[in-house]
Each structure stands twice: as C-alpha cells, then as structure tokens.
Coordinates of C-alpha atoms in Angstrom, one line a residue:
M1 CA -0.3 0.1 -0.3
S2 CA 1.7 3.4 -1.0
R3 CA 1.4 6.2 1.4
P4 CA 3.7 9.4 1.7
T5 CA 7.2 8.8 2.4
H6 CA 8.8 9.0 6.1
V7 CA 12.1 10.8 7.1
L8 CA 14.7 9.2 4.9
S9 CA 18.0 9.8 6.9
G10 CA 18.6 10.3 10.7
P11 CA 17.5 8.4 14.1
Y12 CA 13.6 8.6 12.8
A13 CA 14.4 6.9 9.4
P14 CA 12.4 3.8 9.1
P15 CA 15.1 0.7 9.4
A16 CA 14.9 -2.0 6.8
P17 CA 13.1 -5.0 8.9
A18 CA 14.9 -8.7 8.4
R19 CA 11.3 -9.7 6.9
E20 CA 7.9 -8.6 6.4
L21 CA 4.6 -10.8 6.6
T22 CA 1.0 -10.2 6.1
V23 CA -0.7 -11.1 9.3
V24 CA -5.1 -12.0 8.7
S25 CA -7.4 -11.1 11.9
A26 CA -10.0 -12.9 13.1
D27 CA -12.3 -10.7 10.7
G28 CA -10.2 -10.9 7.6
A29 CA -8.4 -7.7 8.2
R30 CA -4.9 -7.7 6.9
L31 CA -2.0 -6.5 9.1
H32 CA 1.4 -5.5 7.7
V33 CA 4.0 -6.7 10.0
E34 CA 8.0 -6.3 10.6
V35 CA 10.0 -8.5 12.2
H36 CA 13.4 -6.8 13.3
G37 CA 16.8 -8.5 14.8
P38 CA 18.0 -11.8 15.2
E39 CA 15.7 -14.9 15.5
G40 CA 15.9 -16.5 18.8
A41 CA 16.7 -13.2 20.5
P42 CA 14.3 -12.1 23.4
P43 CA 11.0 -10.7 21.8
V44 CA 9.7 -7.1 21.7
V45 CA 6.3 -6.2 20.3
L46 CA 5.3 -2.6 19.5
A47 CA 1.9 -1.3 18.7
H48 CA 1.8 2.6 17.4
G49 CA -1.2 5.2 18.2
W50 CA -3.7 6.6 16.0
T51 CA -2.6 8.0 12.7
C52 CA 0.7 6.7 13.2
S53 CA 2.4 3.5 11.6
T54 CA 5.9 1.1 12.4
A55 CA 8.0 4.4 11.3
F56 CA 6.5 6.0 14.7
W57 CA 8.8 3.1 16.6
A58 CA 12.2 4.0 14.3
A59 CA 14.6 4.7 17.2
Q60 CA 13.2 1.9 19.2
I61 CA 13.7 -0.7 16.4
R62 CA 17.1 0.5 15.6
E63 CA 18.3 0.3 19.3
L64 CA 16.7 -2.9 20.5
S65 CA 17.0 -4.7 17.3
V66 CA 20.6 -5.3 18.1
D67 CA 19.8 -8.1 20.7
H68 CA 16.2 -8.2 20.5
R69 CA 13.8 -9.6 18.1
V70 CA 11.4 -6.9 17.4
V71 CA 7.7 -7.5 16.0
A72 CA 6.2 -4.3 14.9
Y73 CA 2.7 -3.7 12.8
D74 CA 1.0 -1.3 11.1
Q75 CA -3.1 -0.9 13.1
R76 CA -5.8 -1.6 10.7
G77 CA -6.1 1.3 8.1
H78 CA -2.6 2.6 9.0
G79 CA 0.7 2.2 7.2
R80 CA 0.8 -0.5 4.9
S81 CA -2.6 -2.0 6.8
P82 CA -5.5 -1.7 4.3
A83 CA -8.5 0.0 5.9
S84 CA -11.1 -2.0 7.4
P85 CA -14.8 -1.2 7.6
A86 CA -14.3 -2.6 11.3
C87 CA -13.3 0.0 13.6
S88 CA -13.4 -1.2 17.1
A89 CA -11.4 -1.8 20.5
D90 CA -12.2 -5.5 20.3
G91 CA -11.1 -5.1 16.7
L92 CA -8.0 -3.7 17.9
A93 CA -7.4 -6.5 20.4
D94 CA -8.0 -9.2 17.4
D95 CA -5.4 -7.8 15.9
L96 CA -2.8 -7.6 18.4
E97 CA -3.7 -11.9 19.3
A98 CA -3.3 -12.3 15.6
V99 CA 0.1 -10.5 15.4
L100 CA 1.3 -12.3 18.5
E101 CA 0.0 -16.0 17.3
A102 CA 1.8 -15.3 13.6
T103 CA 5.4 -14.1 15.3
L104 CA 5.9 -15.7 18.7
A105 CA 6.0 -19.5 19.4
A106 CA 3.8 -21.6 21.2
S107 CA 4.0 -20.1 25.0
E108 CA 6.7 -17.9 24.1
K109 CA 6.9 -14.5 26.5
A110 CA 7.4 -11.3 25.0
V111 CA 7.7 -7.7 26.2
I112 CA 5.0 -5.6 24.7
A113 CA 4.8 -1.9 24.2
G114 CA 1.8 0.0 23.5
H115 CA 1.9 4.1 22.7
S116 CA -1.6 5.8 23.0
M117 CA -4.2 3.9 21.0
G118 CA -1.4 1.0 21.3
G119 CA -1.4 1.2 24.7
M120 CA -5.7 1.0 24.3
T121 CA -4.9 -2.0 22.4
V122 CA -3.1 -3.7 24.9
M123 CA -5.8 -2.8 27.8
A124 CA -8.4 -4.3 24.9
A125 CA -6.5 -7.5 24.7
A126 CA -5.2 -7.8 28.3
G127 CA -8.1 -10.7 28.9
R128 CA -7.5 -12.4 26.0
P129 CA -6.0 -16.0 25.8
R130 CA -3.2 -15.2 23.2
F131 CA -2.4 -12.2 25.2
R132 CA -2.1 -14.1 28.4
E133 CA 0.1 -16.8 26.9
H134 CA 2.7 -14.4 25.3
A135 CA 2.9 -11.3 27.3
A136 CA 5.7 -11.0 30.2
A137 CA 5.3 -7.4 30.7
V138 CA 4.1 -4.4 29.6
L139 CA 5.1 -0.7 29.0
L140 CA 2.2 2.2 28.3
C141 CA 3.4 5.1 27.1
S142 CA 1.2 8.4 26.7
T143 CA -2.1 6.5 26.9
G144 CA -5.4 6.1 28.7
S145 CA -8.4 4.0 29.3
S146 CA -11.4 6.1 29.2
R147 CA -12.5 9.8 29.2
L148 CA -10.0 10.9 26.5
V149 CA -11.8 13.5 25.1
A150 CA -12.9 15.1 28.4
E151 CA -9.7 14.9 30.0
S152 CA -7.6 16.4 27.0
T153 CA -6.4 19.8 27.1
V154 CA -5.7 20.6 23.9
V155 CA -8.5 23.3 23.5
P156 CA -6.7 25.5 26.4
I157 CA -9.6 26.4 28.2
R158 CA -10.9 25.1 31.8
A159 CA -12.7 21.5 31.7
G160 CA -16.2 21.2 31.1
R161 CA -18.5 20.8 28.8
L162 CA -17.4 23.3 26.5
R163 CA -13.8 22.3 26.0
T164 CA -14.9 18.5 25.6
R165 CA -17.3 19.6 23.1
L166 CA -15.0 21.7 21.4
T167 CA -12.2 19.3 21.6
R168 CA -14.6 16.7 20.0
H169 CA -14.8 18.5 17.1
V170 CA -10.8 19.4 16.9
L171 CA -10.0 15.7 17.2
G172 CA -12.8 14.6 15.2
A173 CA -12.2 16.7 12.2
R174 CA -12.8 15.5 8.7
A175 CA -10.5 18.0 7.0
P176 CA -7.5 16.5 5.1
L177 CA -4.1 17.4 7.0
G178 CA -2.8 18.4 3.5
P179 CA 1.2 18.7 3.0
V180 CA 3.5 18.9 5.5
T181 CA 4.2 22.8 6.0
P182 CA 5.6 25.1 8.6
L183 CA 2.2 26.1 9.7
A184 CA 1.2 22.3 9.9
R185 CA 4.6 21.5 11.7
R186 CA 3.5 24.2 14.4
I187 CA 0.3 23.0 15.1
L188 CA 1.2 19.4 15.3
K189 CA 3.9 20.2 17.8
Y190 CA 1.3 22.3 19.7
G191 CA -1.1 19.4 20.0
T192 CA 1.1 16.5 20.3
M193 CA 4.7 17.3 21.6
G194 CA 6.2 19.3 24.3
P195 CA 7.7 22.9 23.5
G196 CA 11.2 21.8 23.7
S197 CA 10.9 19.2 21.0
A198 CA 13.5 19.1 18.4
P199 CA 12.7 20.0 14.5
H200 CA 14.2 16.7 13.5
M201 CA 11.6 15.3 16.0
V202 CA 8.5 17.1 14.8
E203 CA 9.1 16.8 11.2
A204 CA 9.4 12.7 11.5
C205 CA 6.3 12.8 13.7
A206 CA 4.5 15.5 10.8
R207 CA 5.4 13.3 8.2
I208 CA 3.8 9.8 10.0
V209 CA 0.9 11.9 11.3
H210 CA 0.1 13.1 8.0
A211 CA 0.5 10.0 6.1
C212 CA -2.6 8.5 7.8
P213 CA -5.6 8.5 5.2
R214 CA -8.5 11.2 6.2
K215 CA -11.3 8.8 6.6
V216 CA -9.4 6.7 8.9
R217 CA -7.9 9.1 11.1
Y218 CA -11.8 10.3 11.4
A219 CA -13.4 6.8 11.8
W220 CA -10.5 5.8 14.8
S221 CA -11.3 9.4 16.1
Q222 CA -15.1 8.0 16.7
V223 CA -13.8 5.2 18.5
L224 CA -11.6 6.9 21.1
D225 CA -14.2 9.8 21.7
L226 CA -16.4 6.6 23.3
L227 CA -13.6 4.5 24.6
D228 CA -13.9 3.0 27.6
L229 CA -11.6 0.2 28.9
D230 CA -11.3 0.2 32.6
H231 CA -12.3 -3.0 32.7
G232 CA -9.3 -3.8 30.9
V233 CA -6.8 -2.1 33.1
R234 CA -8.0 -4.2 35.9
Q235 CA -7.2 -7.6 33.7
L236 CA -3.8 -6.5 32.7
T237 CA -2.6 -8.8 35.5
V238 CA 1.3 -8.6 34.3
P239 CA 4.1 -6.4 35.4
T240 CA 3.2 -2.8 34.1
A241 CA 5.3 0.1 33.5
V242 CA 3.5 3.4 32.2
V243 CA 5.6 6.5 30.9
V244 CA 4.0 10.1 30.1
G245 CA 4.9 13.3 29.5
T246 CA 4.3 16.3 32.0
A247 CA 2.9 18.5 29.0
D248 CA 1.0 15.8 27.1
R249 CA -2.3 17.3 26.1
L250 CA -3.9 14.1 24.6
T251 CA -3.5 12.1 27.1
P252 CA -2.6 14.0 30.3
P253 CA -0.6 12.6 33.2
V254 CA -4.1 12.3 35.0
H255 CA -4.5 9.1 32.7
A256 CA -1.2 7.7 33.8
H257 CA -1.9 7.7 37.7
Q258 CA -5.3 6.6 37.2
L259 CA -3.9 3.7 35.4
A260 CA -1.4 3.1 38.0
A261 CA -4.2 2.9 40.7
A262 CA -6.1 0.6 38.8
L263 CA -3.3 -2.2 37.6
P264 CA -3.1 -5.4 39.5
N265 CA 0.9 -5.0 39.3
C266 CA 1.9 -1.8 38.3
L267 CA 5.9 -0.8 38.7
G268 CA 5.1 3.2 38.6
V269 CA 4.6 5.9 36.4
T270 CA 7.6 7.5 35.1
E271 CA 6.9 11.7 34.0
L272 CA 9.2 13.2 31.8
P273 CA 9.4 16.3 32.7
G274 CA 8.2 18.9 29.5
L275 CA 7.3 16.2 26.8
G276 CA 4.6 15.7 25.2
H277 CA 2.3 12.9 23.9
M278 CA 5.3 11.6 21.5
T279 CA 7.3 9.9 24.2
P280 CA 9.0 7.0 21.9
V281 CA 10.0 9.9 19.7
E282 CA 10.8 12.9 22.2
A283 CA 12.5 10.7 24.6
P284 CA 13.6 7.6 22.4
E285 CA 16.6 6.7 24.7
L286 CA 14.4 6.6 27.8
V287 CA 11.7 4.2 26.0
S288 CA 14.1 1.9 24.8
A289 CA 16.0 1.5 28.0
R290 CA 13.0 0.9 29.8
I291 CA 11.5 -1.6 27.2
R292 CA 15.1 -3.3 27.6
E293 CA 14.9 -3.5 31.6
L294 CA 11.8 -4.7 30.9
V295 CA 12.9 -7.6 29.1
T296 CA 16.0 -8.3 31.3
T297 CA 13.7 -8.5 34.1
Y298 CA 10.9 -10.5 32.9
V299 CA 11.8 -12.6 29.7
Q300 CA 13.6 -15.8 30.4
V301 CA 15.2 -17.2 26.7
K302 CA 15.9 -20.9 26.4
E303 CA 19.0 -22.2 26.3
G304 CA 20.1 -22.8 22.8
A305 CA 17.7 -20.5 21.1

C-alpha cells in the first residue's frame, strides 16, 4: 500500500526489517507486520497509536534490534495495513492477538509496548487467551483507558462541557491534513509534542501523522471518543510500567496515575518533564531503555534458542 514517504535519514528513518509478513485478523483484516533483529533473541512487540505507523517506533527498533527480536505492525488502516470497515476496541484486540500468534512460538513470552491507541490495544486485549499466553510484561506510553476527550487539554480552556465539545470537534475533524508545511508542523507540535521538541522530531512525527488517510483518522477518532477500557486495565495482570510526558495534551498525566491506581501489578509511573504525547520520539533513549529493562527482568530465553 503506497503512502507518503517518511524521513529518509537520521534516527527516525524507518530501518529495513529482517522480514515482512501479512497477518490476517479474526474478521479478515490484513495487517502489515515487520520483524527486526536476530531470530531466537528475546522478543519485543510494538503497537503504535492513532494516525501513526511502524515508522513511529524507528528509534526503538534501531536500538533494540541489535540484540532483540522486534515485532512491529501497522494498525488496521494505518501505514501499509489496508483500511477496514470495522473499527473498534475489540478489533484492535483481535489484531494484536493475531500478530502475537503469527510471530511468536507457542507460550513464548514477550514484552509488549503500546503507545497511545497502541496502549489501548493492550488494555483491550488484556483478558484474551493469546495475550495472556505471550505477555511477560507491558510498557504503556502516553495513553489512557477512558474519558479521553473530556481530559484532553488540546483546547486551552477550563475543563467542562464546552471544552469537551470543542475538543471533540478538533480531534474528530474530517478535513484533510494536507502537506507538511511550517504551519502544519507548528500545529502538530502544539497538539502532540512538548515545547522543547527538536525540529527533526517534529518533522518525523508530522510526516507520519500526515500519511494517515483522512477517512481512517476520522473513523478511529470516533472510536476513541467513546472508548472505555477501565475493565481491561483491571485484567492487565502482568508487570506493567507507565510512561507519560508532563506536557501531554492528548493523554495528560491524570490518565497515567489513574492507570497506576487500577493496574493489578503496576511498576510505577515515569513522568518526563516538559515532554508531550509522542514520548517514543521525544525520549527515544529512555523508552528503549525501559523496554530493555523489562525484557531483562521478565523475559527468559531458552538455552540454545
């Protein structure tokens, strides 16, 4: 599936995978999946967020694939995964289960990291059999389980019905994003990144987000508006770490602390001062290190693998 190009050089240029495959989900949706790194290495599975793609994890893939087997996939309708008429939290969970089954051996354990809607994917799948079979530990980056529109601070006014209504219109806009212009970069930086984000980080995120088809962006915005995965948080029993930027306008720190209070086995919340919603891009070394730490602690690799 052809989409606009991402950055072509630097830390946010998507690395070439060791192999690619197409995974078919429960309802027939086809998912583009990439596998990076050596076979037999401890596995990591990465689930990206709304309007993003596997390219969003470029820095983590480059760092971790040296000595991990990194699986990254495009959520349905994103990146190189074709759009599906079915957009739902259950669909996200189905897709993650399908990816786990296709890329991991029976009972093989992995660290699963989800950013934004990718974190919601993890929560939606938390009670599923294949997730429980394969999840050793989880990293939730910049995400929440419910009240996403009501808690968002993208519209800079006091919380209440007016802010919620305006935020719903902003996040659910049907208008095309158009080319990546200086104005587009400023708007994206305001809404999704910290004020100190470097230009190359903003450029990478803008190219990824602007590559998401307008209809896909709108369809998933409607799902996120009504999302309630509080029950999924309580079912996420594996060790789970939470990361959030203090300047996150889309999923402010209140979400991270609510997750920490509800998770059965929370390893704590890491707040990143001054950073926004795009934590894997804004703090690539820290996110990679947190994943690596979870693998070291919770994933056992069989001798001779």
